[in-house]
Short mmCIF file of C-alpha atoms in Angstrom, two decimals:
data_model
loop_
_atom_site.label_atom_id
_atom_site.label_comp_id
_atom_site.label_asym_id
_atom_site.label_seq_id
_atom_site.Cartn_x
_atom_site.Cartn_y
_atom_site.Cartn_z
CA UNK A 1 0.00 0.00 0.00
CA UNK A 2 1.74 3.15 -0.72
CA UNK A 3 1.66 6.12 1.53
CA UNK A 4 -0.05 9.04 -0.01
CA UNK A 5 -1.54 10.75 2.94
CA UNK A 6 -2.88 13.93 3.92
CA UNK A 7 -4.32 14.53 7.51
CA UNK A 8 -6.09 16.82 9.88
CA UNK A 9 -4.78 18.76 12.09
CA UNK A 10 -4.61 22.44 14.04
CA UNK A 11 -2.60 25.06 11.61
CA UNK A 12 -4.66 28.19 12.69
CA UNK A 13 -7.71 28.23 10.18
CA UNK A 14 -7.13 29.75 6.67
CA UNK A 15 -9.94 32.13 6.19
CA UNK A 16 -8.89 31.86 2.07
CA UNK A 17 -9.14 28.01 2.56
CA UNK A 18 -11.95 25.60 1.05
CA UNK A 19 -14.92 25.16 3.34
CA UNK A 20 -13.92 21.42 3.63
CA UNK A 21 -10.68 22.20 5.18
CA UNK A 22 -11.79 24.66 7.39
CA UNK A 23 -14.53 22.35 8.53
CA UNK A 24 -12.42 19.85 9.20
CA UNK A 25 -9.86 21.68 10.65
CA UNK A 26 -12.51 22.94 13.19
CA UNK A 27 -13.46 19.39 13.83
CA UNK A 28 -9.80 19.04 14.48
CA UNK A 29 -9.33 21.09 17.02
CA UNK A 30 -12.96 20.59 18.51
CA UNK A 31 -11.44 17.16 18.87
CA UNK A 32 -8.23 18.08 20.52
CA UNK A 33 -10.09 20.32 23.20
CA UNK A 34 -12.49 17.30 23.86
CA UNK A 35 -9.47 15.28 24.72
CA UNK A 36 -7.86 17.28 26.83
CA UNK A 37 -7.03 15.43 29.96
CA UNK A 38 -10.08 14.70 32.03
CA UNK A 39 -11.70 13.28 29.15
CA UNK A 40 -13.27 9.88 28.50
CA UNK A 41 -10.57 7.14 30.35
CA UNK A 42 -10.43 3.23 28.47
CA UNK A 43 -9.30 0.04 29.44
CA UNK A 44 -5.47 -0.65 29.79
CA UNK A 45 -3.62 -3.11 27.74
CA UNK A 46 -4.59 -5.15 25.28
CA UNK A 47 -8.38 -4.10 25.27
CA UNK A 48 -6.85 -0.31 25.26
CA UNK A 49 -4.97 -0.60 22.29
CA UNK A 50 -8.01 -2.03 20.34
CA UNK A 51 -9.98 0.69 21.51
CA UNK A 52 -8.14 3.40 20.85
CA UNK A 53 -6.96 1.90 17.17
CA UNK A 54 -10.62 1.82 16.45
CA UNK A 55 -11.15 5.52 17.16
CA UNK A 56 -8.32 5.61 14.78
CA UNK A 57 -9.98 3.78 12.50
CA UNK A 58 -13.06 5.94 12.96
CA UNK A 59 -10.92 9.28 11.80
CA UNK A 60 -9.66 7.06 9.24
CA UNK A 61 -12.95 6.86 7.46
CA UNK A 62 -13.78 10.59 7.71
CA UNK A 63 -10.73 11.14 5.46
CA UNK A 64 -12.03 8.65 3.39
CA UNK A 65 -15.38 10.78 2.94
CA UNK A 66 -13.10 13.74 2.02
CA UNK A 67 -10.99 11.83 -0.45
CA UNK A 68 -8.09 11.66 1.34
CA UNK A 69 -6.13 8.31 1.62
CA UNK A 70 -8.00 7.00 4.79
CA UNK A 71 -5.24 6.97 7.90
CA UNK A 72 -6.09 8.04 11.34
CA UNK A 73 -4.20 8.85 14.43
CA UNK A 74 -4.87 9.20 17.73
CA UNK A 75 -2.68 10.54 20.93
CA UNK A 76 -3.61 9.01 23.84
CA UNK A 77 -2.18 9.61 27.77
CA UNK A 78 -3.35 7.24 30.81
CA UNK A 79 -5.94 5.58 28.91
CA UNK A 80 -7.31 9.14 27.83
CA UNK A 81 -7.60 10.38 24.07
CA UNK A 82 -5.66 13.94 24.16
CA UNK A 83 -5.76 14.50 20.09
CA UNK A 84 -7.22 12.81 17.31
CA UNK A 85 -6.46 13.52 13.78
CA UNK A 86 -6.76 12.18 10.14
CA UNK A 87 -4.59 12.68 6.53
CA UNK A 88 -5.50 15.88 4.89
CA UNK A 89 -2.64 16.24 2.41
CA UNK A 90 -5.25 16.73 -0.46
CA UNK A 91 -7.83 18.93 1.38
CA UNK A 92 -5.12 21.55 2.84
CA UNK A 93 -2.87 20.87 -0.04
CA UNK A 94 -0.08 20.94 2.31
CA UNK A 95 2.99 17.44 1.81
CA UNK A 96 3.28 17.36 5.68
CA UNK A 97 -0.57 17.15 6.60
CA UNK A 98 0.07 13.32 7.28
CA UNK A 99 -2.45 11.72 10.31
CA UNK A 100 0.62 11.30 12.52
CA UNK A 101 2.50 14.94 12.73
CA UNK A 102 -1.07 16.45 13.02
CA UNK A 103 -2.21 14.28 15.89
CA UNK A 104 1.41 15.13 17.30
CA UNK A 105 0.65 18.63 16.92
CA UNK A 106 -3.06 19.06 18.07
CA UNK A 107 -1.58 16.68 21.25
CA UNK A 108 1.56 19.03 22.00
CA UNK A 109 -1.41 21.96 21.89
CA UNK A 110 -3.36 20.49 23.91
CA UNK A 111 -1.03 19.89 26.70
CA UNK A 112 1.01 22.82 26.44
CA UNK A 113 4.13 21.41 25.67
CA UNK A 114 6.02 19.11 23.31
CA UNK A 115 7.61 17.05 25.19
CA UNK A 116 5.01 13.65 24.92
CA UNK A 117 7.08 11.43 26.42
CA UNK A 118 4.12 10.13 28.54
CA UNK A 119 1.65 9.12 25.44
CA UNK A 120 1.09 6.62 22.85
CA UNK A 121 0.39 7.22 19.36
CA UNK A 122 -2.38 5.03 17.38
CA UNK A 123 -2.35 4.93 13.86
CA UNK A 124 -3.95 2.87 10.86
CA UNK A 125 -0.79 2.45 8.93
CA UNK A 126 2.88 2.23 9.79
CA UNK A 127 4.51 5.72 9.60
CA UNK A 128 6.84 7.10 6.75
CA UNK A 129 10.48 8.30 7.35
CA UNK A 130 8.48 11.76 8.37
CA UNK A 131 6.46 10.64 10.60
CA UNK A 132 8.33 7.99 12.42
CA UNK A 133 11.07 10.99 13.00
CA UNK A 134 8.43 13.21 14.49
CA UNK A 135 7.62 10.57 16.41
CA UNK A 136 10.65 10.22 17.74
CA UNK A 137 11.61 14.04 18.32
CA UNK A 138 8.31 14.38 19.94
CA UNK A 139 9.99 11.54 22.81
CA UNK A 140 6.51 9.70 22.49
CA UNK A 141 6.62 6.74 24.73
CA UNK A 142 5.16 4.11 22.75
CA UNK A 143 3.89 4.04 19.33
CA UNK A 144 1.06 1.28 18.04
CA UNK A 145 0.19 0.97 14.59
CA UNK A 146 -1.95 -1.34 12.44
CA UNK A 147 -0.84 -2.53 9.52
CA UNK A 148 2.49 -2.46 7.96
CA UNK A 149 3.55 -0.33 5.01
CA UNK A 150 6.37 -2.40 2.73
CA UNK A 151 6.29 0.63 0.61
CA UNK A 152 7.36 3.01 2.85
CA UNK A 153 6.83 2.40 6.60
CA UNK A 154 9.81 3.63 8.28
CA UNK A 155 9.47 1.64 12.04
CA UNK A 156 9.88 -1.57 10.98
CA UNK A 157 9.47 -2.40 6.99
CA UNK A 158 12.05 -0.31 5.28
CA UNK A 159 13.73 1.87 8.30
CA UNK A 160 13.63 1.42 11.96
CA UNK A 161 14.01 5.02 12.81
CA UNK A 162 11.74 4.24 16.00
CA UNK A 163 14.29 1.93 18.00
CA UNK A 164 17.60 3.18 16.12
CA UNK A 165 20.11 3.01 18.68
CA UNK A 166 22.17 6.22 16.74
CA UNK A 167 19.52 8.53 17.74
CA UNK A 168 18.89 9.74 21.33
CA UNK A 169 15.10 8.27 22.06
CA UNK A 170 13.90 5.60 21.16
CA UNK A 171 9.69 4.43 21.07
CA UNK A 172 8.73 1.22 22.25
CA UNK A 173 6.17 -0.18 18.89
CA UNK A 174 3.60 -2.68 18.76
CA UNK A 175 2.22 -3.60 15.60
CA UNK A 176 -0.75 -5.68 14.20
CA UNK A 177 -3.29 -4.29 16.55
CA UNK A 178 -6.61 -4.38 13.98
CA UNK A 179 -4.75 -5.28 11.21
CA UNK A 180 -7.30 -6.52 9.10
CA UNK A 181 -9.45 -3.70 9.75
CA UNK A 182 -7.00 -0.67 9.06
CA UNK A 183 -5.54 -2.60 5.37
CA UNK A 184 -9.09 -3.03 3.98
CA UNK A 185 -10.10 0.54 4.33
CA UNK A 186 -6.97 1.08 2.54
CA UNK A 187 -7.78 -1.41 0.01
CA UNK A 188 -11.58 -0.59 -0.77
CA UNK A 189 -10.49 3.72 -0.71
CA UNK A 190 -7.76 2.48 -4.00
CA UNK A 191 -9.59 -0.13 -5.51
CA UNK A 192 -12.65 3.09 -5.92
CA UNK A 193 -10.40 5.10 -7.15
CA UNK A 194 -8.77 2.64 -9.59
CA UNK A 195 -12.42 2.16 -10.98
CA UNK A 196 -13.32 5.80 -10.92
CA UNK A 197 -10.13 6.23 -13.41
CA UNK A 198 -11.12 3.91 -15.96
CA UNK A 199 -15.00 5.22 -16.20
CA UNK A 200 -14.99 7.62 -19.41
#
């Protein structure tokens, strides 16, 4: 699956942008406040990781109604969602706007710092060299993610930015967690468009 993502996040609101991105990017950030801690607490372990992956999951299908490749993120601290976010690359037209950095961003917002070495990021779909080193700058403490990405996931399929010993943090990664779930969303968004392109 190749990684073509856009996502949602909190860049202040463009008041020149399409109504699409500044909806979503008001969902966004209505998201991010909702999650502030104090919010909604899940189940730990294994139960929590499902959980949270299918709020993922969840963002990952709004993209999906916006035409953006379908990957969503979540930021989560003590079993509490801080930041939620999904690709809008296409929507904001912006190469960065991947699920990952945004959710990163809305979460380092949120809390008021950037330091988020007491959270876990969920996400659909293994992160690219970008992400993964945002990830790791951003000193998260554990990253979960569902389905691999041999085309460019950069935590485990191509790189391993995430536990490479040359850099100074490394992010404890478990991967697999709805697996099924977060590659078929992927598959039914490119098999559409594949058939949109061939109708005349």
């Amino acid at each position: 699956m190749s990684r073509d993502m856009a996502a949602s996040s909190r860049p202040e609101a463009r008041p020149d942008g399409p109504d699409g991105a500044e909806a979503a990017l008001r969902l966004y950030w209505n998201d991010a406040r909702r999650g502030r801690p104090g919010g909604t607490r899940m189940a730990s372990g294994e139960d929590l990781d499902g959980r949270m992956m299918a709020l993922a999951l969840e963002a990952a299908r709004e993209a999906a109604a916006m035409g953006e490749v379908p990957v969503g993120a979540v930021v989560a601290r003590d079993g509490e969602v801080i930041a939620r976010a999904f690709n809008l690359r296409e929507t904001l037209h912006d190469p960065t706007a991947h699920a990952e950095r945004l959710a990163l961003t809305a979460a380092g917002r949120a809390l008021g710092r950037w330091r988020l070495d007491d959270c876990s990021l969920y996400v659909t779909l293994e992160p690219c060299v970008m992400c993964a080193g945002a990830i790791v700058h951003a000193r998260l403490a554990r990253l979960v993610y569902g389905v691999a990405d041999p085309k460019a996931g950069a935590c485990r399929s191509l790189y391993r930015l995430t536990d490479d010993r040359r850099l100074n943090h490394r992010v404890a990664a478990t991967s697999g967690v709805l697996a099924r779930d977060c590659g078929e969303i992927l598959s039914l968004f490119f098999q559409s468009r594949r058939s949109s392109a061939k109708i005349p």
